[in-house]
CSV table of C-alpha atoms in Angstrom, one decimal:
chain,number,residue,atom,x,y,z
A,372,UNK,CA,29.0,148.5,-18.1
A,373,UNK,CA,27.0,148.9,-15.0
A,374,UNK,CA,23.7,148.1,-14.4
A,375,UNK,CA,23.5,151.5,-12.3
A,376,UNK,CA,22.2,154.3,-14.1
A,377,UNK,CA,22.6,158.1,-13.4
A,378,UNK,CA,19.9,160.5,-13.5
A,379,UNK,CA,21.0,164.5,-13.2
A,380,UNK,CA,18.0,166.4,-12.8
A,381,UNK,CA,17.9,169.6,-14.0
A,382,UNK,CA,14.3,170.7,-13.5
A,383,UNK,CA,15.3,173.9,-11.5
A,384,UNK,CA,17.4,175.4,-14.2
A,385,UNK,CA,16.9,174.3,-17.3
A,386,UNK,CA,13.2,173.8,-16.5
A,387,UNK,CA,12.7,177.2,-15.3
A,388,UNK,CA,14.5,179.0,-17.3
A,389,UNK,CA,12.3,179.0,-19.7
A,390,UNK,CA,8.9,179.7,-17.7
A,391,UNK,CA,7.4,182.8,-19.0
A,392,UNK,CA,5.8,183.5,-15.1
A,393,UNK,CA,8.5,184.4,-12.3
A,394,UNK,CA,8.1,181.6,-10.1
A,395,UNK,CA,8.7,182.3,-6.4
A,396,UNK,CA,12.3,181.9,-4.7
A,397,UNK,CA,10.6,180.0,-1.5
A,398,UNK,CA,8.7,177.7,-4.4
A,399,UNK,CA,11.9,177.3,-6.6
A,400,UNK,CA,13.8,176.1,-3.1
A,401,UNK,CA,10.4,173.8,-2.1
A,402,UNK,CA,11.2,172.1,-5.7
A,403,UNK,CA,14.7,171.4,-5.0
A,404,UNK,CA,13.9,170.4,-1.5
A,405,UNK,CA,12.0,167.8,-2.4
A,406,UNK,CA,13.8,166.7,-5.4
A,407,UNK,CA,17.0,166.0,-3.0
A,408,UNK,CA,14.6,164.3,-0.9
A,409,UNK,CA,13.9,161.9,-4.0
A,410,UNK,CA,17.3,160.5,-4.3
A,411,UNK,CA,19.1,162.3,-6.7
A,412,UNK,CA,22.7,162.7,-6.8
A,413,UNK,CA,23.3,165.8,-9.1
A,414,UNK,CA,20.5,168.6,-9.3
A,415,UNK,CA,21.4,171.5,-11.5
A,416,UNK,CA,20.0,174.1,-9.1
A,417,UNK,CA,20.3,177.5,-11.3
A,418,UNK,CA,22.5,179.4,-13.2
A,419,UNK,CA,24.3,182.9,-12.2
A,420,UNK,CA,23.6,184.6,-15.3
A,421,UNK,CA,22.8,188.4,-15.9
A,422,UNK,CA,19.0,189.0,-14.9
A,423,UNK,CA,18.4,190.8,-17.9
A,424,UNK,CA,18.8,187.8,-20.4
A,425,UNK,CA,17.5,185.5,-18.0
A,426,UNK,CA,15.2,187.0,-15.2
A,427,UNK,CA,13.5,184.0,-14.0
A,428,UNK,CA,16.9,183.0,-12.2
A,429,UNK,CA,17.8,186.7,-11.0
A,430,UNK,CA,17.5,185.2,-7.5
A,431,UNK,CA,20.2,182.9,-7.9
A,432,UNK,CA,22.0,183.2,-4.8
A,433,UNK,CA,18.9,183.6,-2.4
A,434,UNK,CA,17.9,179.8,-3.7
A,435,UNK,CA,21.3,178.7,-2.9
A,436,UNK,CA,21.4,180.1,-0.1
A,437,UNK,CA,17.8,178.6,0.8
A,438,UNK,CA,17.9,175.1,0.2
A,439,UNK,CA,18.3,172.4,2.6
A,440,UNK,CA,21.6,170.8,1.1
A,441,UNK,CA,22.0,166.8,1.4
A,442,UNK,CA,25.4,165.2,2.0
A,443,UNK,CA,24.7,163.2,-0.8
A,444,UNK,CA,23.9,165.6,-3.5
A,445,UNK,CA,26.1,167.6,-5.6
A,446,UNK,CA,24.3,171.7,-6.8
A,447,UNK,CA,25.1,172.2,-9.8
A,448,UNK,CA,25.0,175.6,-11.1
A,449,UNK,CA,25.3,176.8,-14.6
A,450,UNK,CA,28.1,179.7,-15.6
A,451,UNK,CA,28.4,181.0,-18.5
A,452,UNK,CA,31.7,183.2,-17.5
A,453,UNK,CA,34.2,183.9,-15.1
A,454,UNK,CA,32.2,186.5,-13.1
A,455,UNK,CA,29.1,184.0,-12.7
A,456,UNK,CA,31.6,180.8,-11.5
A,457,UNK,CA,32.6,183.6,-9.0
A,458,UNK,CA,29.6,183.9,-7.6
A,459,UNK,CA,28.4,180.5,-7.7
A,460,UNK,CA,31.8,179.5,-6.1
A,461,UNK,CA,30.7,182.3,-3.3
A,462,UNK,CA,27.1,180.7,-3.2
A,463,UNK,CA,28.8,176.9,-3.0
A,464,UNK,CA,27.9,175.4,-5.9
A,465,UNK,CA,29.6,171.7,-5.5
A,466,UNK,CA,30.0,172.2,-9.4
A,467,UNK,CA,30.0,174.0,-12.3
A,468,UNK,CA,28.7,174.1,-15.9
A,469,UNK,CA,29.7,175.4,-19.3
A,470,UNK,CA,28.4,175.2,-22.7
A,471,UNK,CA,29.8,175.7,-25.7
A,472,UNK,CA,27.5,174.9,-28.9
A,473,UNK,CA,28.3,172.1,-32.2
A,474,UNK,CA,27.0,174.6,-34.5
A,475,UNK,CA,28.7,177.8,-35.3
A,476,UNK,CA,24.9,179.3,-36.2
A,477,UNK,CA,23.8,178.9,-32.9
A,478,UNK,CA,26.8,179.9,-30.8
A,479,UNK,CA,26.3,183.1,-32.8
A,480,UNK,CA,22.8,183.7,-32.0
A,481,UNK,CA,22.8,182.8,-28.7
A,482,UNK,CA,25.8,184.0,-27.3
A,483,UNK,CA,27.2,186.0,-30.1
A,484,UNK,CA,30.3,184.6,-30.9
A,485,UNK,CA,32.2,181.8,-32.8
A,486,UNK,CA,32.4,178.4,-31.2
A,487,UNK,CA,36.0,179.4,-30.8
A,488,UNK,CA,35.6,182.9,-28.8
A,489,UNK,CA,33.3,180.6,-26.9
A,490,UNK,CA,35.4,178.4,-25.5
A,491,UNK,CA,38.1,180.3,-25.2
A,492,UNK,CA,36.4,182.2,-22.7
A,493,UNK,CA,36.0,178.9,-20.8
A,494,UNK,CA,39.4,179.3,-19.7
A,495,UNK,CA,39.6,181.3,-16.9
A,496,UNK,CA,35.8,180.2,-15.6
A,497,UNK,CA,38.6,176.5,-15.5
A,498,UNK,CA,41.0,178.4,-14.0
A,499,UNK,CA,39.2,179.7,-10.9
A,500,UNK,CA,37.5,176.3,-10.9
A,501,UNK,CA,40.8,174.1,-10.3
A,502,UNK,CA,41.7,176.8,-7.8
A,503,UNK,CA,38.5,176.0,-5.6
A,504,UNK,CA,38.5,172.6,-6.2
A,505,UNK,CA,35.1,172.6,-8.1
A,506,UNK,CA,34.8,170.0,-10.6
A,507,UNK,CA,33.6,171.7,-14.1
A,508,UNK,CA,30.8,169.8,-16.2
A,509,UNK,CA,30.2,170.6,-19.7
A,510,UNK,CA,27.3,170.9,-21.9
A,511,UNK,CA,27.8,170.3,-26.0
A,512,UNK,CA,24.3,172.3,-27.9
A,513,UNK,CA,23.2,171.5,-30.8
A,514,UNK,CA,24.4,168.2,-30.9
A,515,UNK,CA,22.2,166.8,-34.3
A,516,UNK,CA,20.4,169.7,-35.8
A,517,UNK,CA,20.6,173.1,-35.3
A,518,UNK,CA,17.8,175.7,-35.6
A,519,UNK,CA,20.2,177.8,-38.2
A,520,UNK,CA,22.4,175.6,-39.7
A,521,UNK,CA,20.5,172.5,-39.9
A,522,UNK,CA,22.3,168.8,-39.6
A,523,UNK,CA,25.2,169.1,-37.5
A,524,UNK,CA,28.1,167.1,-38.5
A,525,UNK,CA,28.7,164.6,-36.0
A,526,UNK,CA,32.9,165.5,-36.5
A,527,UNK,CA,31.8,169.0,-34.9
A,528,UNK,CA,30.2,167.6,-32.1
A,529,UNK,CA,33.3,165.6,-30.9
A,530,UNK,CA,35.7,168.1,-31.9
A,531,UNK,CA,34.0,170.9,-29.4
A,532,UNK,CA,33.5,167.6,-26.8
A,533,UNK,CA,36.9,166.8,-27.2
A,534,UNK,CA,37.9,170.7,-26.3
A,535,UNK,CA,36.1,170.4,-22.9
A,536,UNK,CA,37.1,167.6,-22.1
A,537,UNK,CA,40.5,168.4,-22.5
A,538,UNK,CA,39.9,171.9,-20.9
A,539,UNK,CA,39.1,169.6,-17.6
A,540,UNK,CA,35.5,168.9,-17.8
A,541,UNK,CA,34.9,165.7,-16.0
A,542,UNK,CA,31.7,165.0,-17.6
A,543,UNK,CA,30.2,166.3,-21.6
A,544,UNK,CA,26.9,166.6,-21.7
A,545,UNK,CA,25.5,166.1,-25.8
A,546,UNK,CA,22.8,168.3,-25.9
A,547,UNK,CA,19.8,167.9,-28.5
A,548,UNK,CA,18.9,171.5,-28.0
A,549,UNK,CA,15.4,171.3,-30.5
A,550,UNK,CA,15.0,168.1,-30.0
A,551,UNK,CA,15.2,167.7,-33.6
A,552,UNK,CA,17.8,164.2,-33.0
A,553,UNK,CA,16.5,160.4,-34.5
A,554,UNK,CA,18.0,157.4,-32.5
A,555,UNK,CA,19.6,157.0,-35.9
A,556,UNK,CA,21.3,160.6,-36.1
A,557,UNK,CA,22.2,160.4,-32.3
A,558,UNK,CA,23.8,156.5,-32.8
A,559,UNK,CA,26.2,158.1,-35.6
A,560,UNK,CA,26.9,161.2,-33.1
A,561,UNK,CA,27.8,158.8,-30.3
A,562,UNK,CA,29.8,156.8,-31.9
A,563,UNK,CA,31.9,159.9,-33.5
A,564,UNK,CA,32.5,161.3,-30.2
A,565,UNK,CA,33.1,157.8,-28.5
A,566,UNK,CA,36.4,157.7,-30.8
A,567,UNK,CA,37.4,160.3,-28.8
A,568,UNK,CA,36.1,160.2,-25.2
A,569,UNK,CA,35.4,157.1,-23.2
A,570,UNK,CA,31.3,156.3,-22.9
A,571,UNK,CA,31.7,156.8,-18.8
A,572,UNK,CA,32.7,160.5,-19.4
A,573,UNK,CA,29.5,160.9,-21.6
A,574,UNK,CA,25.9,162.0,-20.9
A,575,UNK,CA,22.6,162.4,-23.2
A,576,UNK,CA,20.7,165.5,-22.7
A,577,UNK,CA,17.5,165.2,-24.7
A,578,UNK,CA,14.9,167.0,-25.7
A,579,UNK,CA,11.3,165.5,-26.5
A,580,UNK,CA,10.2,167.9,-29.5
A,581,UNK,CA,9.6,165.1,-31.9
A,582,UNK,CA,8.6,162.5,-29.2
A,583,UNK,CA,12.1,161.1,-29.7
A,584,UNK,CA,13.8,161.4,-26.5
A,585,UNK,CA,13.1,158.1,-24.6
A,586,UNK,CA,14.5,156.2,-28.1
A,587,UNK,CA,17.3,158.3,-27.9
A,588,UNK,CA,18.4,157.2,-24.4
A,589,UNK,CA,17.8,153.2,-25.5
A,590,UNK,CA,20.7,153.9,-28.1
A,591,UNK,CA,22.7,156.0,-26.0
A,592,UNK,CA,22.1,153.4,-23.2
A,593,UNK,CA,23.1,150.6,-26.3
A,594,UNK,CA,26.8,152.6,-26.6
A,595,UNK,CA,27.4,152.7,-23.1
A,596,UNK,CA,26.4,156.2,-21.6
A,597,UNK,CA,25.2,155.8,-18.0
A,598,UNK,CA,24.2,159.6,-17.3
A,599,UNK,CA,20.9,161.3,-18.4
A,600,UNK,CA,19.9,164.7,-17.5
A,601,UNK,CA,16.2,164.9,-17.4
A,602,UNK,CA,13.8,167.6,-15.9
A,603,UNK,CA,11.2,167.3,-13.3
A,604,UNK,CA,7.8,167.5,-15.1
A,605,UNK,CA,9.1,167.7,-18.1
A,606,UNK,CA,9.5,170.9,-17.6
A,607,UNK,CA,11.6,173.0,-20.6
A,608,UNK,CA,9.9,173.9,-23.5
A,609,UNK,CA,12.3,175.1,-26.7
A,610,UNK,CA,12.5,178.9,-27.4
A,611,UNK,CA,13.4,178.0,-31.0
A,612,UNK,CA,10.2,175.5,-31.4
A,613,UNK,CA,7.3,177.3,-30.0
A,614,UNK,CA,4.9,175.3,-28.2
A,615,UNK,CA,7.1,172.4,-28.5
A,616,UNK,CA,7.9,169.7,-25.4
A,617,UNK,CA,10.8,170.3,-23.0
A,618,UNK,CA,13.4,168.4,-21.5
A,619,UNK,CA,12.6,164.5,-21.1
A,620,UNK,CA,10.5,164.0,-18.5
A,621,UNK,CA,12.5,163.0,-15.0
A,622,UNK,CA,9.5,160.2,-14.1
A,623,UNK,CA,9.4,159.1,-17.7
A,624,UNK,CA,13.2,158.6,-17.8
A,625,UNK,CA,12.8,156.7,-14.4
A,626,UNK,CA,10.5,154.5,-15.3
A,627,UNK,CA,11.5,153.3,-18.1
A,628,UNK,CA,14.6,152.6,-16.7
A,629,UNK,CA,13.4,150.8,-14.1
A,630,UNK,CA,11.4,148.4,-16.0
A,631,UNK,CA,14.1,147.7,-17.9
A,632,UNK,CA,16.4,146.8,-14.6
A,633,UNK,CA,18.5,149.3,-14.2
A,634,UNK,CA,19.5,150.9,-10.9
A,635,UNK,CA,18.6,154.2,-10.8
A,636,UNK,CA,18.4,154.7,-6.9
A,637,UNK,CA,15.2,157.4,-7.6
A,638,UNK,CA,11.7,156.9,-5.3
A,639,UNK,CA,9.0,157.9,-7.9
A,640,UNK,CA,6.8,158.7,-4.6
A,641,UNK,CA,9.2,161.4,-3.7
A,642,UNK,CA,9.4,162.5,-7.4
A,643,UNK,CA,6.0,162.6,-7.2
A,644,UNK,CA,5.9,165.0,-4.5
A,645,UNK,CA,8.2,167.3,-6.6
A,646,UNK,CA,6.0,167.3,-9.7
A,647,UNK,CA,2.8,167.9,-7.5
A,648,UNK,CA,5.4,171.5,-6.8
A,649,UNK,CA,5.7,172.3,-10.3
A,650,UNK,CA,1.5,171.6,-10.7
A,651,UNK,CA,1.4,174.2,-8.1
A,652,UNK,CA,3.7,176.7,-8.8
A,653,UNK,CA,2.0,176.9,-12.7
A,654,UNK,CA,-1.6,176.9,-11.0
A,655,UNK,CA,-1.2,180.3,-9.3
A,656,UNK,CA,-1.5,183.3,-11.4
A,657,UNK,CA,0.7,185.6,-12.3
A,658,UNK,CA,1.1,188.9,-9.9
């Protein structure tokens, strides 16, 4: 495998969804701003979602409208149905994501319905896709322990993987929503999925509840995977552990990789810059 490792940042959505203070648009498009200045390549930039479930990214289109879009960067957006792909189709979002969850608990309680219903409502969000010639990335939850159901079989992991993938995804993200995953309980999930989709079409997505996260990538990086998503700041958090850590930390990510020679193609003085932003933005109070 390569020495060249990818890192999708995805700070601006994932980060900030879960914020408890609205953060400004201008500030939200000063953080991506900067974060494309960094040398990313993919930046999950927000999610067209209804404001009501998730009003810290009500002003979805004014941030894609806003930013200052590099050549070199893909804006991801996140889409949870057909009429949000529309409009991030509209708002040109170089791609789109979907998730569908491992655990039947948690598909339940957070978008209330089976793993099945889920994904079959994927289809036409593909559909319209394919038509616009936006590649479709898609996001596995729950990928070792869910907050209902507990352990999650590693089986049901690849099996809802091996769905998206067939449905088209180019890339599955395997979430560790609560950051609840042990390298050991992410090796044997890895290596169940890999017997069905090809390490290159794979990416870790981990959370740092249990201080875990960084181990996790070593053994992910051990199978073969060559993606991470990681968020600026560690921004994050886990509704389901309160007062938990978020996402991995982008700079943490980074630098580890980099002292352990791979290519990540990131400057940590840029990234810097970004997480001086998020200091910022949580400095001033809320209106």
């Amino acid at each position: 495998m390569s020495d060249a490792v990818r890192v999708y940042e995805v700070g601006p959505r994932d980060g900030l969804q879960n914020e408890t203070q609205i953060i400004p648009t201008a500030r939200k498009i000063e953080l991506i701003d900067l974060l494309s200045r960094a040398g990313f390549r993919k930046i999950e930039a927000t999610s067209f979602v209804s404001p009501r479930w998730v009003p810290q990214l009500a002003d979805a289109a004014e941030v894609m409208a806003g930013i200052q879009r590099h050549d070199a960067v893909d804006y991801a957006v996140l889409t949870p149905n057909l009429k949000g792909a529309e409009l991030a189709i509209a708002a040109g979002a170089d791609e789109l994501a979907i998730f569908a969850s491992a655990s039947e608990g948690f598909s339940q309680k957070n978008i209330n319905c089976s793993i099945a219903e889920s994904l079959s409502r994927f289809e036409p969000v593909m559909a319209v896709a394919e038509k616009a010639f936006v590649p479709v990335r898609g996001y596995v939850s729950c990928v070792a322990v869910c907050p209902y159901d507990g352990a999650v079989d590693p089986r049901a992991v690849r099996d809802v993987a091996r769905r998206l993938f067939d449905m088209g995804c180019y890339e599955i993200a395997l979430g560790d929503t609560i950051g609840a995953g042990t390298p050991e309980s992410i090796r044997r999930m890895i290596e169940e999925v890999l017997t069905e989709i090809p390490a290159e079409r794979l990416a870790g997505h981990f959370h740092d509840t249990g201080d875990t996260a960084i181990d996790n990538v070593r053994v992910a990086l051990d199978l073969g995977l060559r993606t991470f998503d990681s968020a600026v700041g560690g921004l994050g958090g886990c509704p389901y552990a309160p007062g938990a850590k978020g996402n991995l930390s982008t700079a943490v990510l980074v630098e580890m990789l980099q002292a352990e020679g791979f290519d990540t193609g990131i400057d940590l003085q840029a990234l810097a810059l970004a997480e001086a932003c998020i200091a910022a933005m949580k400095s001033v109070p809320p209106t």
